[in-house]
């Protein structure tokens, strides 16, 4: 029987509990956003594995913080320490599936000044640099990324984008340039002093800043458990901003215009020096497709595979439905070139295929169901199953996404085999 590392099991099977407290008492705490001081507040206690962590909601603005926050030295060690194997694995995962591309574009292009686009972008905490690829290929705008972790080098190599491996304060000390837009997607909640980070971003911008964060309002007993745990992200996320906390922070920085866009448990906050207008959902989708299309021309297999997988996902949208057959044929031809007979039931070596080949095989099986091709569907599902099993054995960290569709694959295979 295939086994997973304990951390993956905990994440996939949701083996954690959350206790909610109407009154949680602790040592004196400072709200990371409105700076109010309190020692009694509404809170929660999270238990997972052998860990027990508690956090409290600011009574004044509703922002959330864990009781114990890492100091600057511990945070620097955490994000700067080289972990080559993990960086490579997560790079293949993030770049391979274009993770958070929609959220990235929402943060970069969800709003803009009336009658024009942003002319330059600084992305703080850009990770592997997918945002910079979107800026170059879809937004056609000059962009620079900042990333203190070793992810920067991998992004430079695979995506060929400009990333400085440093913190914003160090970059500003060496560069007087100000950028039209300064953005941070999923960064503010990771730092010990989010107010100082947002202040630095505001000082580095000419027109606006944007940041995507988990909203404190999304932490509630009604939030579905997997999404709740993702927002809390223990030992990774330190604080969660509320809408009121965002507005109080804007007032402290004397920001003239504030826009807050909610996306479920997440929110995108825009601080700007002039009014901004929201982009249409169609434009954001077009930008995502442009970015994915550009990946197909990359000389890096990981990038090409990622672009193809994103396009296959976008083909589910009516706007691009006519591409479905063409892209699926392209994907299967690529898989067949690496493992002849993979889509027709022949024996093959799953190690010869890209990490996310199972996604293309699963999508192809769904298409075959629509065509009434039971044999073709079954062959692709069995191949996808083999790929997932190898992934679980060799790289369990990357198997989390595969486990979401694995039960559907097993049930469908069983049904098709019984109906022969």
Coordinates of C-alpha atoms in Angstrom, one line a residue:
X1 CA 0.0 0.0 0.0
X2 CA 1.3 3.5 -0.9
X3 CA 2.2 5.7 2.0
X4 CA 2.5 9.4 2.5
X5 CA 4.8 11.5 4.7
X6 CA 3.0 12.5 7.9
X7 CA 2.9 16.2 6.9
X8 CA 1.0 15.3 3.7
X9 CA -1.4 13.0 5.5
X10 CA -2.2 15.8 7.9
X11 CA -2.9 18.2 5.1
X12 CA -4.9 15.9 2.9
X13 CA -7.0 14.1 5.6
X14 CA -7.5 17.3 7.6
X15 CA -6.3 15.6 10.8
X16 CA -6.5 18.8 12.8
X17 CA -9.1 20.4 15.1
X18 CA -10.0 24.0 15.9
X19 CA -11.5 25.1 19.2
X20 CA -13.2 28.5 19.2
X21 CA -13.1 30.8 22.2
X22 CA -15.4 33.7 22.9
X23 CA -13.0 34.8 25.6
X24 CA -9.2 34.0 25.3
X25 CA -6.9 35.5 27.9
X26 CA -3.2 35.9 27.3
X27 CA -0.3 38.2 28.0
X28 CA -0.6 41.7 26.6
X29 CA -0.7 41.6 22.8
X30 CA -0.4 44.3 20.1
X31 CA -2.7 44.2 17.1
X32 CA -0.4 44.0 14.1
X33 CA -2.6 46.4 12.0
X34 CA -4.4 48.9 14.2
X35 CA -1.8 48.7 17.0
X36 CA -4.4 48.4 19.7
X37 CA -3.2 46.6 22.9
X38 CA -5.3 43.9 24.5
X39 CA -5.1 40.8 26.7
X40 CA -8.6 39.4 26.4
X41 CA -10.3 38.7 23.1
X42 CA -12.2 36.3 20.9
X43 CA -9.8 33.5 19.7
X44 CA -9.1 30.0 18.6
X45 CA -6.8 27.1 19.4
X46 CA -5.5 25.0 16.5
X47 CA -4.3 21.4 17.1
X48 CA -2.5 19.4 14.4
X49 CA -0.1 16.5 14.9
X50 CA 1.7 17.3 18.2
X51 CA 1.4 21.1 17.7
X52 CA -1.0 23.4 19.6
X53 CA -1.2 27.0 18.5
X54 CA -3.5 29.7 19.7
X55 CA -4.5 33.1 18.2
X56 CA -6.7 36.0 19.0
X57 CA -8.8 38.5 17.1
X58 CA -8.2 42.2 17.9
X59 CA -11.3 43.6 19.8
X60 CA -10.9 46.9 17.9
X61 CA -10.4 46.1 14.2
X62 CA -11.0 42.3 14.1
X63 CA -7.6 41.4 12.7
X64 CA -6.1 38.1 13.8
X65 CA -2.6 37.1 15.1
X66 CA -1.1 34.0 16.6
X67 CA -0.1 34.6 20.1
X68 CA 3.6 33.8 19.5
X69 CA 5.2 35.4 16.5
X70 CA 8.7 34.7 15.2
X71 CA 11.3 37.4 15.6
X72 CA 13.2 38.9 12.7
X73 CA 16.2 36.6 13.0
X74 CA 14.0 33.5 13.0
X75 CA 12.0 34.7 10.0
X76 CA 15.2 35.5 8.1
X77 CA 16.7 32.1 8.8
X78 CA 13.4 30.4 7.7
X79 CA 13.2 32.1 4.4
X80 CA 16.8 32.4 3.5
X81 CA 18.1 29.0 4.5
X82 CA 18.9 27.0 1.3
X83 CA 16.8 23.8 0.9
X84 CA 17.7 22.7 -2.6
X85 CA 15.6 19.6 -2.8
X86 CA 12.5 21.3 -1.4
X87 CA 13.0 24.4 -3.6
X88 CA 13.3 22.2 -6.7
X89 CA 10.2 20.1 -5.8
X90 CA 8.1 23.1 -5.0
X91 CA 9.4 24.9 -8.1
X92 CA 8.3 22.0 -10.3
X93 CA 4.9 22.1 -8.5
X94 CA 4.3 25.8 -8.6
X95 CA 5.6 26.5 -12.1
X96 CA 4.3 23.2 -13.4
X97 CA 0.7 24.0 -12.6
X98 CA 0.9 27.8 -12.7
X99 CA -0.3 27.9 -9.2
X100 CA -2.2 31.1 -8.1
X101 CA -2.0 32.6 -11.6
X102 CA -5.6 33.9 -11.4
X103 CA -4.9 35.5 -7.9
X104 CA -1.6 36.9 -9.2
X105 CA -3.3 38.6 -12.1
X106 CA -6.0 39.9 -9.9
X107 CA -3.3 41.5 -7.7
X108 CA -1.4 42.9 -10.7
X109 CA -4.3 43.9 -13.0
X110 CA -7.5 43.7 -11.1
X111 CA -7.6 47.5 -10.9
X112 CA -5.9 50.3 -12.8
X113 CA -6.0 54.1 -13.1
X114 CA -8.7 55.4 -15.5
X115 CA -7.6 55.4 -19.1
X116 CA -4.2 53.7 -18.6
X117 CA -2.3 50.7 -17.4
X118 CA 0.4 50.6 -14.8
X119 CA 3.8 51.3 -16.5
X120 CA 6.1 49.5 -14.1
X121 CA 5.7 46.9 -11.4
X122 CA 7.7 45.8 -8.4
X123 CA 6.6 42.4 -7.0
X124 CA 7.6 42.0 -3.4
X125 CA 8.1 38.3 -2.4
X126 CA 7.6 37.1 -5.9
X127 CA 8.6 33.5 -5.2
X128 CA 9.5 31.7 -8.4
X129 CA 8.5 34.7 -10.4
X130 CA 5.3 33.6 -12.2
X131 CA 4.0 37.2 -11.7
X132 CA 6.9 38.5 -13.7
X133 CA 6.2 36.1 -16.5
X134 CA 2.6 37.4 -16.6
X135 CA 3.9 41.0 -16.6
X136 CA 6.3 40.3 -19.5
X137 CA 4.0 38.1 -21.7
X138 CA 0.5 39.3 -21.0
X139 CA 0.6 42.8 -19.4
X140 CA 3.6 43.9 -21.5
X141 CA 5.0 45.9 -18.6
X142 CA 8.4 46.3 -17.1
X143 CA 8.6 44.4 -13.8
X144 CA 11.2 43.4 -11.2
X145 CA 10.7 40.8 -8.5
X146 CA 12.2 40.6 -5.0
X147 CA 12.6 37.2 -3.3
X148 CA 15.0 36.6 -0.4
X149 CA 14.7 32.8 -0.6
X150 CA 16.5 30.4 -3.0
X151 CA 13.3 30.3 -5.0
X152 CA 14.7 33.4 -6.8
X153 CA 17.5 31.5 -8.5
X154 CA 15.1 28.8 -9.7
X155 CA 12.7 31.3 -11.1
X156 CA 15.5 33.1 -12.9
X157 CA 16.7 29.8 -14.5
X158 CA 13.3 28.4 -15.5
X159 CA 11.3 31.5 -16.3
X160 CA 14.1 33.8 -17.3
X161 CA 12.7 36.7 -15.3
X162 CA 14.5 39.5 -13.3
X163 CA 14.5 38.6 -9.6
X164 CA 16.6 40.3 -7.0
X165 CA 17.4 37.9 -4.1
X166 CA 16.8 40.5 -1.3
X167 CA 14.3 42.1 1.0
X168 CA 12.4 45.3 0.1
X169 CA 14.3 47.5 2.6
X170 CA 17.7 46.4 1.1
X171 CA 16.5 46.9 -2.4
X172 CA 15.2 50.4 -1.6
X173 CA 18.5 51.3 0.1
X174 CA 20.4 50.5 -3.1
X175 CA 17.7 51.8 -5.6
X176 CA 16.0 55.2 -5.7
X177 CA 13.6 54.1 -8.4
X178 CA 9.9 54.2 -7.6
X179 CA 7.4 51.9 -9.4
X180 CA 4.0 52.6 -10.7
X181 CA 2.6 49.6 -8.9
X182 CA 4.2 47.8 -5.9
X183 CA 2.5 44.4 -5.3
X184 CA 2.7 41.6 -2.8
X185 CA 0.7 38.4 -3.3
X186 CA 0.5 36.3 -0.2
X187 CA 3.4 38.0 1.6
X188 CA 2.0 40.5 4.2
X189 CA 0.6 37.6 6.4
X190 CA 4.1 36.0 6.6
X191 CA 6.0 38.9 8.2
X192 CA 6.3 39.9 11.9
X193 CA 5.7 43.6 11.3
X194 CA 3.2 43.9 8.4
X195 CA 2.6 47.6 9.0
X196 CA 6.3 48.3 8.3
X197 CA 6.2 46.2 5.1
X198 CA 3.2 48.0 3.8
X199 CA 4.8 51.3 4.7
X200 CA 7.8 50.4 2.7
X201 CA 5.7 49.4 -0.3
X202 CA 3.8 52.7 -0.2
X203 CA 7.1 54.6 -0.1
X204 CA 8.4 52.6 -3.1
X205 CA 5.3 53.3 -5.3
X206 CA 4.4 56.2 -7.5
X207 CA 0.7 55.4 -7.9
X208 CA -0.5 52.3 -6.0
X209 CA 0.2 49.2 -4.0
X210 CA -1.8 46.0 -3.9
X211 CA -1.5 43.0 -1.6
X212 CA -3.5 39.8 -1.4
X213 CA -4.0 38.3 2.1
X214 CA -6.2 35.9 3.9
X215 CA -9.0 38.0 5.4
X216 CA -9.5 37.7 9.2
X217 CA -13.2 37.7 8.4
X218 CA -12.7 34.3 6.7
X219 CA -11.7 32.7 9.9
X220 CA -15.0 31.4 11.3
X221 CA -16.6 28.0 12.2
X222 CA -18.7 28.3 9.0
X223 CA -15.6 28.3 6.7
X224 CA -15.0 24.9 5.1
X225 CA -12.3 23.1 7.0
X226 CA -9.7 22.8 4.2
X227 CA -10.0 26.5 3.3
X228 CA -9.9 27.4 7.0
X229 CA -6.7 25.5 7.5
X230 CA -5.2 27.0 4.4
X231 CA -5.8 30.5 5.7
X232 CA -4.4 29.7 9.1
X233 CA -1.3 28.0 7.6
X234 CA 0.3 27.5 11.0
X235 CA 4.0 28.5 11.4
X236 CA 3.8 30.1 8.0
X237 CA 1.1 32.7 8.3
X238 CA 1.6 34.9 11.4
X239 CA -1.3 37.4 11.1
X240 CA -4.5 38.0 9.1
X241 CA -5.7 41.4 8.2
X242 CA -9.4 42.4 8.6
X243 CA -11.1 45.0 6.3
X244 CA -11.2 47.4 9.2
X245 CA -7.5 46.8 9.9
X246 CA -6.7 47.6 6.3
X247 CA -8.6 50.9 6.4
X248 CA -7.0 51.9 9.7
X249 CA -3.6 51.1 8.2
X250 CA -4.5 53.3 5.2
X251 CA -5.5 56.1 7.4
X252 CA -2.2 55.9 9.3
X253 CA -0.3 56.1 6.0
X254 CA -2.5 58.9 4.8
X255 CA -3.6 56.9 1.7
X256 CA -6.3 58.9 -0.2
X257 CA -8.0 55.9 -2.0
X258 CA -8.7 52.4 -0.7
X259 CA -10.3 49.6 -2.5
X260 CA -10.9 46.1 -1.0
X261 CA -11.9 43.2 -3.2
X262 CA -13.1 40.0 -1.4
X263 CA -12.4 36.6 -3.0
X264 CA -14.0 34.1 -0.6
X265 CA -11.6 33.9 2.4
X266 CA -9.1 36.1 0.7
X267 CA -9.0 39.8 0.0
X268 CA -7.1 42.1 -2.3
X269 CA -6.3 45.5 -0.8
X270 CA -5.5 48.4 -3.1
X271 CA -4.0 51.7 -1.7
X272 CA -3.6 54.4 -4.4
X273 CA -2.9 58.0 -4.9
X274 CA -5.6 58.3 -7.6
X275 CA -8.9 56.6 -8.2
X276 CA -8.7 53.1 -9.7
X277 CA -11.2 51.2 -11.9
X278 CA -11.8 47.5 -11.7
X279 CA -10.9 45.3 -14.6
X280 CA -13.5 42.9 -16.1
X281 CA -13.3 39.2 -15.4
X282 CA -13.0 38.6 -19.2
X283 CA -9.8 40.7 -19.3
X284 CA -8.3 38.9 -16.4
X285 CA -9.1 35.5 -18.0
X286 CA -7.5 36.7 -21.3
X287 CA -4.4 37.7 -19.4
X288 CA -4.2 34.3 -17.8
X289 CA -4.5 32.6 -21.2
X290 CA -1.8 34.8 -22.7
X291 CA 0.5 33.9 -19.9
X292 CA -0.2 30.2 -20.3
X293 CA 0.3 30.4 -24.1
X294 CA 3.7 32.0 -23.6
X295 CA 4.7 29.0 -21.6
X296 CA 4.3 26.7 -24.6
X297 CA 7.2 28.5 -26.3
X298 CA 9.6 27.9 -23.3
X299 CA 12.6 25.7 -23.8
X300 CA 12.1 24.4 -20.3
X301 CA 9.8 21.3 -20.2
X302 CA 8.4 22.2 -16.7
X303 CA 7.3 25.6 -18.0
X304 CA 5.8 24.1 -21.2
X305 CA 3.9 21.4 -19.3
X306 CA 2.6 24.0 -16.9
X307 CA 1.3 26.2 -19.7
X308 CA -0.4 23.3 -21.3
X309 CA -2.1 22.3 -18.1
X310 CA -3.3 25.8 -17.4
X311 CA -4.8 26.0 -20.9
X312 CA -6.6 22.7 -20.5
X313 CA -8.2 24.1 -17.4
X314 CA -9.2 27.4 -19.1
X315 CA -10.8 25.4 -21.9
X316 CA -13.6 24.7 -19.5
X317 CA -14.6 28.3 -19.9
X318 CA -17.1 28.9 -22.7
X319 CA -14.8 31.7 -24.0
X320 CA -12.2 29.1 -24.9
X321 CA -14.2 25.9 -25.3
X322 CA -13.3 25.6 -29.0
X323 CA -9.6 25.1 -28.1
X324 CA -10.3 22.0 -26.1
X325 CA -9.9 19.4 -28.8
X326 CA -6.7 21.1 -30.2
X327 CA -5.0 21.4 -26.8
X328 CA -6.0 17.9 -25.7
X329 CA -4.6 16.5 -28.9
X330 CA -1.4 18.5 -28.4
X331 CA -1.1 17.2 -24.8
X332 CA -1.6 13.6 -25.7
X333 CA 0.8 13.8 -28.6
X334 CA 3.4 15.1 -26.2
X335 CA 2.7 12.2 -23.8
X336 CA 2.8 9.6 -26.6
X337 CA 6.2 10.9 -27.7
X338 CA 7.6 10.2 -24.3
X339 CA 5.7 6.9 -23.6
X340 CA 4.3 5.4 -26.8
X341 CA 0.9 3.7 -26.2
X342 CA 0.2 5.5 -23.0
X343 CA -3.3 6.6 -24.2
X344 CA -4.2 3.3 -25.7
X345 CA -3.6 0.9 -22.8
X346 CA 0.0 -0.2 -23.7
X347 CA 2.5 -0.8 -20.9
X348 CA 4.6 2.3 -20.2
X349 CA 7.1 3.7 -17.7
X350 CA 5.3 6.5 -15.7
X351 CA 8.7 7.9 -14.7
X352 CA 9.2 8.9 -18.4
X353 CA 6.3 11.3 -18.1
X354 CA 6.1 14.8 -16.6
X355 CA 5.1 15.1 -13.0
X356 CA 1.6 16.3 -13.9
X357 CA 1.0 14.0 -16.8
X358 CA -1.9 12.6 -14.7
X359 CA -3.8 15.8 -15.2
X360 CA -3.7 15.6 -19.0
X361 CA -4.6 11.9 -18.9
X362 CA -7.6 12.6 -16.5
X363 CA -8.8 15.5 -18.7
X364 CA -8.5 13.3 -21.8
X365 CA -10.5 10.6 -20.1
X366 CA -13.3 13.1 -19.3
X367 CA -13.4 14.1 -23.0
X368 CA -13.6 10.4 -24.0
X369 CA -16.6 9.9 -21.7
X370 CA -18.3 12.8 -23.5
X371 CA -17.6 11.0 -26.8
X372 CA -18.9 7.6 -25.5
X373 CA -15.5 6.0 -25.8
X374 CA -15.4 3.7 -22.9
X375 CA -12.2 1.9 -24.0
X376 CA -10.3 5.2 -24.5
X377 CA -11.5 6.6 -21.2
X378 CA -10.5 3.5 -19.3
X379 CA -7.0 3.4 -20.8
X380 CA -6.4 7.0 -19.9
X381 CA -7.7 6.6 -16.4
X382 CA -5.5 3.6 -15.7
X383 CA -2.5 5.5 -17.0
X384 CA -3.4 8.4 -14.8
X385 CA -3.7 6.0 -11.8
X386 CA -0.2 4.6 -12.5
X387 CA 1.3 8.1 -12.6
X388 CA -0.4 9.1 -9.3
X389 CA 0.9 6.0 -7.6
X390 CA 4.5 6.7 -8.7
X391 CA 4.1 10.3 -7.6
X392 CA 3.0 9.2 -4.1
X393 CA 5.9 6.9 -3.8
X394 CA 8.6 9.2 -5.1
X395 CA 7.5 12.7 -4.3
X396 CA 4.7 12.6 -1.8
X397 CA 4.8 16.4 -1.2
X398 CA 3.6 16.9 -4.8
X399 CA 0.8 14.3 -4.5
X400 CA -1.6 16.4 -2.5
X401 CA -3.3 17.7 -5.7
X402 CA -3.4 14.3 -7.2
X403 CA -5.2 12.9 -4.2
X404 CA -8.1 15.2 -4.8
X405 CA -9.0 13.5 -8.1
X406 CA -7.7 10.0 -7.2
X407 CA -11.0 8.8 -5.7
X408 CA -12.9 9.9 -8.8
X409 CA -10.4 8.0 -11.0
X410 CA -10.7 4.8 -8.9
X411 CA -14.6 4.9 -8.8
X412 CA -14.8 5.5 -12.6
X413 CA -12.4 2.7 -13.4
X414 CA -14.4 0.4 -11.2
X415 CA -17.6 1.4 -12.8
X416 CA -16.3 1.0 -16.4
X417 CA -14.8 -2.4 -15.6
X418 CA -18.1 -3.6 -14.1
X419 CA -20.1 -2.4 -17.1
X420 CA -18.1 -4.4 -19.7

